Short mmCIF file of C-alpha atoms in Angstrom, two decimals:
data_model
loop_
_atom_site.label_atom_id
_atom_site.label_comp_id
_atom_site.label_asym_id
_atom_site.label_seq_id
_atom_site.Cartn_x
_atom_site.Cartn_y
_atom_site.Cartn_z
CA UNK A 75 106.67 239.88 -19.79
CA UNK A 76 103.21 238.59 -19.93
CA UNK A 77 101.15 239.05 -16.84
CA UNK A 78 99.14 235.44 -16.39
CA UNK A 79 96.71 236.76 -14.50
CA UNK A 80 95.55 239.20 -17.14
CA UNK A 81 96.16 236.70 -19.82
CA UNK A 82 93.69 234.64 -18.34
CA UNK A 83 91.44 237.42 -17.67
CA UNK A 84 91.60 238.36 -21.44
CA UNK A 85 91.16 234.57 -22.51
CA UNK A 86 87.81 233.70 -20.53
CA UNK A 87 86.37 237.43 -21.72
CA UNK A 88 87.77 237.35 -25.36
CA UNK A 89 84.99 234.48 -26.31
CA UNK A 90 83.80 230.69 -25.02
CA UNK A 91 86.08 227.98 -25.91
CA UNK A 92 87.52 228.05 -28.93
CA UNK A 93 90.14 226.49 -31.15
CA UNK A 94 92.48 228.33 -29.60
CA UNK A 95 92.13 227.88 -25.75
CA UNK A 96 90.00 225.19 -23.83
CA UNK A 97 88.96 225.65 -19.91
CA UNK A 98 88.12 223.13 -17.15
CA UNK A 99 87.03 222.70 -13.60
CA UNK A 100 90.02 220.79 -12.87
CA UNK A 101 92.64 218.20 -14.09
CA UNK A 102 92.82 214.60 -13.16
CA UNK A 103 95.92 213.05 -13.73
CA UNK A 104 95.38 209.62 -11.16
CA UNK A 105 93.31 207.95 -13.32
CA UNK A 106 94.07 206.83 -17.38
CA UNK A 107 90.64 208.14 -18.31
CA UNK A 108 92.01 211.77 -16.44
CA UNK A 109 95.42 211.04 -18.31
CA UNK A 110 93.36 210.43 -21.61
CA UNK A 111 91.10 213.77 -22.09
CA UNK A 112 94.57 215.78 -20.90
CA UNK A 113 96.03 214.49 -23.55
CA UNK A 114 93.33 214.42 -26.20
CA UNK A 115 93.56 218.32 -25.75
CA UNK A 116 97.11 218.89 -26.03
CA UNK A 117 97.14 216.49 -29.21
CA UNK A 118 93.90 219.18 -30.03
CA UNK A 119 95.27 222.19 -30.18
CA UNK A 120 99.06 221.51 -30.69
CA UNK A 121 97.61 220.50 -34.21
CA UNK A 122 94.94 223.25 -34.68
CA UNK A 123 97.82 226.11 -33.85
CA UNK A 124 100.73 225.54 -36.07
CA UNK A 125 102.20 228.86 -35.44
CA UNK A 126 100.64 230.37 -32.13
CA UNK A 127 100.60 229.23 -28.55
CA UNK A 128 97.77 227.73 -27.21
CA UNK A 129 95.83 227.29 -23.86
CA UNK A 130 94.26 225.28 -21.27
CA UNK A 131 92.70 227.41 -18.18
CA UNK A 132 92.16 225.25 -14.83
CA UNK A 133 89.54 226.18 -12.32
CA UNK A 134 87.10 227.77 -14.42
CA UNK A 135 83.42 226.87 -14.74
CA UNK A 136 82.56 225.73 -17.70
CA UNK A 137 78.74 227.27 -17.53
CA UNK A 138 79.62 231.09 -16.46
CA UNK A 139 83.62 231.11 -16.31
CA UNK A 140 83.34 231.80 -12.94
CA UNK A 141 87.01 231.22 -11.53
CA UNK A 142 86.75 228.49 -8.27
CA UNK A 143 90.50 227.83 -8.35
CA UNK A 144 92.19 224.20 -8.41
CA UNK A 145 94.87 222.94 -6.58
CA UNK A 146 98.30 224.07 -6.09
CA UNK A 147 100.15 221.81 -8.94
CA UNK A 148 103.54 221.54 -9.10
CA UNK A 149 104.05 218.85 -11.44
CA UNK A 150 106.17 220.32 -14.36
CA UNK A 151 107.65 217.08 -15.49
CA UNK A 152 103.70 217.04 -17.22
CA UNK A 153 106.03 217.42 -20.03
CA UNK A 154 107.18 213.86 -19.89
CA UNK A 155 103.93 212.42 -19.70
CA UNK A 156 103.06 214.16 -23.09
CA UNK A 157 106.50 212.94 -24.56
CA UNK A 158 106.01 209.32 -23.44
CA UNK A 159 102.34 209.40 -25.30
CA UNK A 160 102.44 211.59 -28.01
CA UNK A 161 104.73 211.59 -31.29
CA UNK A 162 105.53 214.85 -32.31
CA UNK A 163 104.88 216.24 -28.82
CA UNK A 164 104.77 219.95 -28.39
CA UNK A 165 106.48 221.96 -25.58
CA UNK A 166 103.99 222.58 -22.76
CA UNK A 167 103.89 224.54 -19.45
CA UNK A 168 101.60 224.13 -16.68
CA UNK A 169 102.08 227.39 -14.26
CA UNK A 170 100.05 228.31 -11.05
CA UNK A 171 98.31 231.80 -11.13
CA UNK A 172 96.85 233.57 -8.13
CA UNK A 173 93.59 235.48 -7.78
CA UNK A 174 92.78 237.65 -4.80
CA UNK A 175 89.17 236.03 -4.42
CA UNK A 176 90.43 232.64 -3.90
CA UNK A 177 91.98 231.42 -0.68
CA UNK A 178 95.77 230.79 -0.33
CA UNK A 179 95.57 226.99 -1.15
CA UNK A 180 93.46 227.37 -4.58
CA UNK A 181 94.82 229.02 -7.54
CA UNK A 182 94.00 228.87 -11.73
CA UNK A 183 96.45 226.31 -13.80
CA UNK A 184 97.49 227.89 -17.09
CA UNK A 185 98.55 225.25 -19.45
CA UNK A 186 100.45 227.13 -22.16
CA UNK A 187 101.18 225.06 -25.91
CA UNK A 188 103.66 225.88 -27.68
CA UNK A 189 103.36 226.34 -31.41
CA UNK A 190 104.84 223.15 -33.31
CA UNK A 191 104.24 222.49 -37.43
CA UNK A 192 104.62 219.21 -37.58
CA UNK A 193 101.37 217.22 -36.91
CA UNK A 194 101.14 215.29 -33.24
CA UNK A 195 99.49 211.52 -32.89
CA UNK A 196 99.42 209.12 -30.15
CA UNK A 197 101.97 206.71 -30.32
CA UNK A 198 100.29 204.41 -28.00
CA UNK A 199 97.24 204.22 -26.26
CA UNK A 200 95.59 205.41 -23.47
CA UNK A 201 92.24 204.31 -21.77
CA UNK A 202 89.70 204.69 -25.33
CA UNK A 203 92.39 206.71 -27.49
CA UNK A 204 94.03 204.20 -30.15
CA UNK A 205 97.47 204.31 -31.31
CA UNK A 206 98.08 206.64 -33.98
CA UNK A 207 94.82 208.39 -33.54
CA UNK A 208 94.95 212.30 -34.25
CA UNK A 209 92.83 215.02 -32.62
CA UNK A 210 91.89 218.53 -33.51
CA UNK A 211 90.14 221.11 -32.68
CA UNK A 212 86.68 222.24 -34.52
CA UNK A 213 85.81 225.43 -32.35
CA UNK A 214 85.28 224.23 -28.79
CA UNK A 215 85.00 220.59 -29.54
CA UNK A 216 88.16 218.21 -29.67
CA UNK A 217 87.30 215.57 -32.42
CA UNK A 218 89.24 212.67 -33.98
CA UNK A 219 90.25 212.54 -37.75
CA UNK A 220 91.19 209.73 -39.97
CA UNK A 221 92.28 211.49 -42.75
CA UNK A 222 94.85 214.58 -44.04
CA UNK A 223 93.85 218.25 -42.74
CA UNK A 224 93.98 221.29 -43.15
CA UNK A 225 96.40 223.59 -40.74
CA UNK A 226 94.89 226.48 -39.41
CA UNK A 227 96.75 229.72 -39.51
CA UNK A 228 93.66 231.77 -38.42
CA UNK A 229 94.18 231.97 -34.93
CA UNK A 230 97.63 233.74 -34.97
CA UNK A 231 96.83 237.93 -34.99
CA UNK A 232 93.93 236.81 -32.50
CA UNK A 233 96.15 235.22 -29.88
CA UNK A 234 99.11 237.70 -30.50
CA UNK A 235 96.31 240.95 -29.78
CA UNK A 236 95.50 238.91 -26.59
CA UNK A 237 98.63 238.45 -25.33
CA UNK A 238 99.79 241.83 -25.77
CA UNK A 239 96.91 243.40 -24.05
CA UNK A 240 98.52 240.92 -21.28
CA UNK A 241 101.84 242.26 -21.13
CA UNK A 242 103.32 243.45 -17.79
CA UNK A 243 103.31 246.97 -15.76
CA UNK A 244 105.41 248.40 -12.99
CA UNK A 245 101.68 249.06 -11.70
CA UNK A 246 100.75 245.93 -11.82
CA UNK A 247 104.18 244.35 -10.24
CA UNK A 248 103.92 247.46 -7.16
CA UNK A 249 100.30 245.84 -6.64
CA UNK A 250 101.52 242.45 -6.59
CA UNK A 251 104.08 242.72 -3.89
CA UNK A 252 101.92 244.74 -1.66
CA UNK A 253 98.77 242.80 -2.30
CA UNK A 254 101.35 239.39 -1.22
CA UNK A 255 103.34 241.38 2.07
CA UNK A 256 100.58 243.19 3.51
CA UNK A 257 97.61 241.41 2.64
CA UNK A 258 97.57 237.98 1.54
CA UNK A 259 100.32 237.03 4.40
CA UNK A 260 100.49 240.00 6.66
CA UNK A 261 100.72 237.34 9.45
CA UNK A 262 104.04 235.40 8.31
CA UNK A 263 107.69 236.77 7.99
CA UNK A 264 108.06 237.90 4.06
CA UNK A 265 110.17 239.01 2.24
CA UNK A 266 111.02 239.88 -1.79
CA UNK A 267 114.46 240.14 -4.01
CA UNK A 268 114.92 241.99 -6.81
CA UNK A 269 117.15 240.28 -9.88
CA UNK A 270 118.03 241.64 -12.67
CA UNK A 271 116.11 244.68 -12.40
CA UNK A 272 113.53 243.11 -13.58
CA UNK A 273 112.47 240.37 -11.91
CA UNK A 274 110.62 240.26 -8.19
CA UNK A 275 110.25 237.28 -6.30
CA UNK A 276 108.02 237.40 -2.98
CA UNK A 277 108.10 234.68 -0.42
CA UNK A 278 106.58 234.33 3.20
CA UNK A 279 106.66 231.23 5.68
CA UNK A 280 107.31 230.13 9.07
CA UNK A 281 110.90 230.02 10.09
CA UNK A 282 112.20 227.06 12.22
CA UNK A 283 115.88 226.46 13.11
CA UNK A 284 116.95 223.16 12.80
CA UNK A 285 120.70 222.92 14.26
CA UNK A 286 122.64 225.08 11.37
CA UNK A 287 119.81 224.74 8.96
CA UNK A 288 116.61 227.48 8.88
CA UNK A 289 113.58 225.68 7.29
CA UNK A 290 110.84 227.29 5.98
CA UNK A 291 107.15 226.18 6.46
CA UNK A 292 103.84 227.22 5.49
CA UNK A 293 105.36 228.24 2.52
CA UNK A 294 104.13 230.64 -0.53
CA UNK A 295 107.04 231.47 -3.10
CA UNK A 296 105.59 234.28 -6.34
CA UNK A 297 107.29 235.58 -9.52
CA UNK A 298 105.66 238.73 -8.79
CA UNK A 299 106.26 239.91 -12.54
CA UNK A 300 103.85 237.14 -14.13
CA UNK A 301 101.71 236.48 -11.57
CA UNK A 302 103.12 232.60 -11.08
CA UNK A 303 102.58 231.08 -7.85
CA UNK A 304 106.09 228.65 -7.76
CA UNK A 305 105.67 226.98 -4.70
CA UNK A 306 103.03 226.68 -2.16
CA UNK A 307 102.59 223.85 0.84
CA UNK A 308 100.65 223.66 4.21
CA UNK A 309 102.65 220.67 5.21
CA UNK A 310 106.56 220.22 4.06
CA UNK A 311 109.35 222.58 5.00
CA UNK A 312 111.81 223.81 2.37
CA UNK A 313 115.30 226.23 2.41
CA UNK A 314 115.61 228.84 0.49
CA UNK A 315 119.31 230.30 -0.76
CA UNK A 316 119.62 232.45 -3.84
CA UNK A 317 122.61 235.53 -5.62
CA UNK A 318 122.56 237.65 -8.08
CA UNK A 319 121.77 235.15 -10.44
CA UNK A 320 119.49 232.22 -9.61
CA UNK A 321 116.86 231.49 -6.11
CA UNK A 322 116.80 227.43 -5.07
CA UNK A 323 114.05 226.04 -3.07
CA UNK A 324 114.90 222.71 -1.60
CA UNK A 325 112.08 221.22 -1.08
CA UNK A 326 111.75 218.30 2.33
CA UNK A 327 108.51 215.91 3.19
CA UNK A 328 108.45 214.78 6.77
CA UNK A 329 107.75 210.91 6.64
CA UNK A 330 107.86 208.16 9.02
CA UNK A 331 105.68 205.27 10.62
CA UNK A 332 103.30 206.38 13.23
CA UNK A 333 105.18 209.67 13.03
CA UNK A 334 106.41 212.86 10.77
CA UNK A 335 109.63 213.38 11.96
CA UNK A 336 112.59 212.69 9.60
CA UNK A 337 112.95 215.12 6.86
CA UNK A 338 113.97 213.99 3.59
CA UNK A 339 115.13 216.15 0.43
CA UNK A 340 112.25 216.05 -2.46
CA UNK A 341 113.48 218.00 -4.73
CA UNK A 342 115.67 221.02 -5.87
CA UNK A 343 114.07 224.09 -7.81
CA UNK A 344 116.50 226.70 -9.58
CA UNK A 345 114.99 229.83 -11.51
CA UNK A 346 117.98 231.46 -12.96
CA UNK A 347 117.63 234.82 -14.27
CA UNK A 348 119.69 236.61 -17.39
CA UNK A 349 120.16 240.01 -18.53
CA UNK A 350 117.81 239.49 -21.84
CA UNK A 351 115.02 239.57 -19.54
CA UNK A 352 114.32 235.67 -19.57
CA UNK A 353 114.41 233.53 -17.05
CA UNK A 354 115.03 229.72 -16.92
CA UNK A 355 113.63 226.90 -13.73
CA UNK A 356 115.54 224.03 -13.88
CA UNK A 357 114.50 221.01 -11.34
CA UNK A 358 115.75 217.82 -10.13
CA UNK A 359 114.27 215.50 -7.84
CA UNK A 360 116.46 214.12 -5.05
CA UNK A 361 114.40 212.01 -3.30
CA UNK A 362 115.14 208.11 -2.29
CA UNK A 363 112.69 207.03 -0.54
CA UNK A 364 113.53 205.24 3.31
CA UNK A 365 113.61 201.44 3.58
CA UNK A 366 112.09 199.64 6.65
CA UNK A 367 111.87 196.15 7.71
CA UNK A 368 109.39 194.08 5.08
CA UNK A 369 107.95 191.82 7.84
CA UNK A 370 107.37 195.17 9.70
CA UNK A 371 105.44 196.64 6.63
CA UNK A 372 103.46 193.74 5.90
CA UNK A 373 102.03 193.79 9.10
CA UNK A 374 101.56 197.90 9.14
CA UNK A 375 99.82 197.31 5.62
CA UNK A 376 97.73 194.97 6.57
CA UNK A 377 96.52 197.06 9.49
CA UNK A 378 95.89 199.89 7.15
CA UNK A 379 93.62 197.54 5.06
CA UNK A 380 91.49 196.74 8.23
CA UNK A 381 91.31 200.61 8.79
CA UNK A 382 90.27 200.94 5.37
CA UNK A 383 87.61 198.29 5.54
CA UNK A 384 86.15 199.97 8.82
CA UNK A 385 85.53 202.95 7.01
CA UNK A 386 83.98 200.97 4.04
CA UNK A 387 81.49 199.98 6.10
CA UNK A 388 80.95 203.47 8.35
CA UNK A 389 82.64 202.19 12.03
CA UNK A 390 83.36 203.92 14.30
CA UNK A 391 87.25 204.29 14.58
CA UNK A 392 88.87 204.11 18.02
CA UNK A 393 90.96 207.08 19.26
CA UNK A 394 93.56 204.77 18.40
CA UNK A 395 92.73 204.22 14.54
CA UNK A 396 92.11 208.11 14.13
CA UNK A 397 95.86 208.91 14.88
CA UNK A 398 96.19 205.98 12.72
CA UNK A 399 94.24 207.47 9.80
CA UNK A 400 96.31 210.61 10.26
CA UNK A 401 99.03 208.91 8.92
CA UNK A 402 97.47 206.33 6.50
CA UNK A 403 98.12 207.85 3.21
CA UNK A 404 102.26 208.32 4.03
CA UNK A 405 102.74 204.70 5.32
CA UNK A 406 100.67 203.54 2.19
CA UNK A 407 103.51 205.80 -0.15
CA UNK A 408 105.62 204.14 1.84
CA UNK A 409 104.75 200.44 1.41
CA UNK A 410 104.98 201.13 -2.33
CA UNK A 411 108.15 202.61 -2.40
CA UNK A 412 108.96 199.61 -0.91
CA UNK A 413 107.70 196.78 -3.23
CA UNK A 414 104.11 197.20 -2.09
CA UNK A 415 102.64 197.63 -6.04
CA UNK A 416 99.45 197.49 -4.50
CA UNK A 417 99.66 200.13 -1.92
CA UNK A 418 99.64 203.16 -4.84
CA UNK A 419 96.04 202.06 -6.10
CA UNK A 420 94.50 201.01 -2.80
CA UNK A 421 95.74 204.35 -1.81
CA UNK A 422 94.01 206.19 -4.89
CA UNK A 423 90.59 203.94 -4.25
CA UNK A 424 90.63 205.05 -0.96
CA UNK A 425 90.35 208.94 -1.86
CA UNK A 426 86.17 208.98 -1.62
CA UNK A 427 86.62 207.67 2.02
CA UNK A 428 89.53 210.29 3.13
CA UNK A 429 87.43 213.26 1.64
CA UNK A 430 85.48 213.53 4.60
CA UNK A 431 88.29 214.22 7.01
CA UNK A 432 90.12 217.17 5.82
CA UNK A 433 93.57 217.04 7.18
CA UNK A 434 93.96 213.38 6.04
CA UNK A 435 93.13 214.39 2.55
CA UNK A 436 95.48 216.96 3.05
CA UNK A 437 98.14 214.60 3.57
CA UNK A 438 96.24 212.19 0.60
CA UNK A 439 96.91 215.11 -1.86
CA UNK A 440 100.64 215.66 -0.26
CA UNK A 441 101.14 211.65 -0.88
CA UNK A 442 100.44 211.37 -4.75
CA UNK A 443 101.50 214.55 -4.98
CA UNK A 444 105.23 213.05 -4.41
CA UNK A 445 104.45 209.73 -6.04
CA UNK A 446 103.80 211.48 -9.54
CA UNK A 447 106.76 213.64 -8.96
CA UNK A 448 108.83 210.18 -8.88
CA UNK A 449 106.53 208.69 -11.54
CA UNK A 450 107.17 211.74 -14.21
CA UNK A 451 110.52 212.05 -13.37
CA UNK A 452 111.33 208.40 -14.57
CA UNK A 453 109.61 208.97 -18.07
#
């Protein structure tokens, strides 16, 4: 098994960008433009690495490679925003890798391409990229090409030395779940299960009873063996069951006007483990959003507009409009899940104003966060 963390390690020191692996301060998936670029790259290097995987490192300084960290991203169904862009799409990963100088909340995104002959194109387009416009790679620079190429196989004994000096220890697993019970959350209950005999999974939270039900918040949930981080919130609650065989996490987000405090199911995470030493995470969303009264909402949204506005213009908010505020970006997911198309992008404009009070960008983040869940999921 292939130890992320190293893997990264050994990318960022091997050389500067190449044709091979490409790094970045952070992803943007809001926006078309963010969309775009993502894309651009996959199309990139799926075509410049016919027979070896590929990468993408997020949360790296482009300048020194100094590793900041991004945000936690959960957003595996990536996958079918690449399938509903690209024909010929290649099988991608995006995977969540702690380091022990960040704080608990950032982490580096490892992107992870997966070798594919046949040649990938856009099949429609996307902000500046034109239908059936094809990208590769030319050492660190993605360029378009309007004419037949030439595959490179040069890459493959380069990336296969790197990942093997990547590969696994019991060492390095030991470290792992000491560094994550007695360091990183030596203040929450944790705990770790063993499967397979090869596989360790670590996870620590805050335990609340709920009638027969024992939720989970605060939450941090590791493959130890790899270095993934699979789950990480400040704000929703989840369960956790798990045999032999598999580990769920039911994931809940507390929603609600002018409060938090019906829980509803997001979604359902399965890694099932086998005795080849692989491991599989299979997902399904289950959330359905809560209906409420239109001529309620219309009046709600429009009072979230006026909030908006005061902000625009640097008021002064009442004590009133700051518990308001606190729960402006939920009641805006929630007027678009209820036939408010406009909410979603008022919502995104409004992420310049929310940045400068941090627990309302917390819940900004949690918003779209669930909203591209939904959106993915329907590709």
């Amino acid at each position: 098994m292939i130890n992320k963390r190293l893997l990264i390690k050994n990318l960022l020191a091997h050389n500067d960008e190449s044709s091979f692996y490409d790094k970045k301060r952070q992803l943007n998936l809001h926006t078309r433009e963010g969309k775009g670029k993502f894309l651009k790259h996959i199309c990139a290097l799926s075509n410049s690495n016919p027979t070896n995987n590929s990468y993408i490192v997020v949360g790296v300084e482009d300048q020194d490679n100094e590793i900041v960290g991004d945000d936690f991203f959960d957003d595996s169904r990536i996958q079918n925003l690449v399938n509903a862009f690209l024909e010929n799409p290649p099988k991608i990963s995006y995977e969540n890798v702690p380091f022990p100088n960040l704080p608990k909340d950032k982490v580096v995104g490892l992107v992870t391409i997966k070798p594919k002959s046949k040649t990938s194109f856009f099949k429609k387009g996307i902000h500046t990229i034109l239908p059936n416009t094809v990208f590769i790679r030319i050492g660190s620079n993605t360029v378009p090409i309007e004419h037949e190429y030439e595959k490179n196989y040069q890459n493959t004994e380069t990336v296969i030395g790197i990942e093997n000096n990547s590969r696994n220890s019991i060492g390095y697993t030991l470290d792992g779940v000491i560094d994550f019970m007695n360091f990183r959350h030596k203040d929450l209950s944790s705990k770790y299960k063993v499967f397979k005999e090869l596989f360790v999974i670590c996870w620590a939270g805050v335990p609340k009873k709920v009638r027969d039900k024992t939720f989970l918040s605060r939450v941090d949930i590791e493959l130890i063996n790899e270095q993934i981080k699979l789950f990480y919130s400040a704000q929703d609650e989840v369960t956790i069951t798990y045999d032999e065989d598999s580990f769920t996490i039911i994931e809940y987000v507390p929603l609600g006007l002018n409060d938090k405090t019906s829980y509803y199911p997001l979604e359902k995470q399965t890694i099932r483990f086998y005795d080849n030493g692989y491991y599989k995470i299979d997902r399904e969303i289950l959330f359905e959003p809560p209906e409420f009264n239109k001529k309620m909402l219309f009046h709600i949204y429009n009072s979230n507009m006026a909030l908006l506005g005061k902000l625009q213009k640097g008021s002064t908010l009442t004590d009133r409009e700051n518990r308001d505020l606190q729960n402006l970006p939920s009641t805006l997911m929630i007027c678009y899940l209820n036939g408010f198309e406009e909410a979603k992008q008022k919502l995104i404009d409004a992420k310049p104003l929310l940045k400068q009070f941090p627990n309302v960008y917390l819940f900004f983040k949690e918003s779209l966060r669930i909203l591209r869940k939904m959106k993915y999921d329907l590709q």
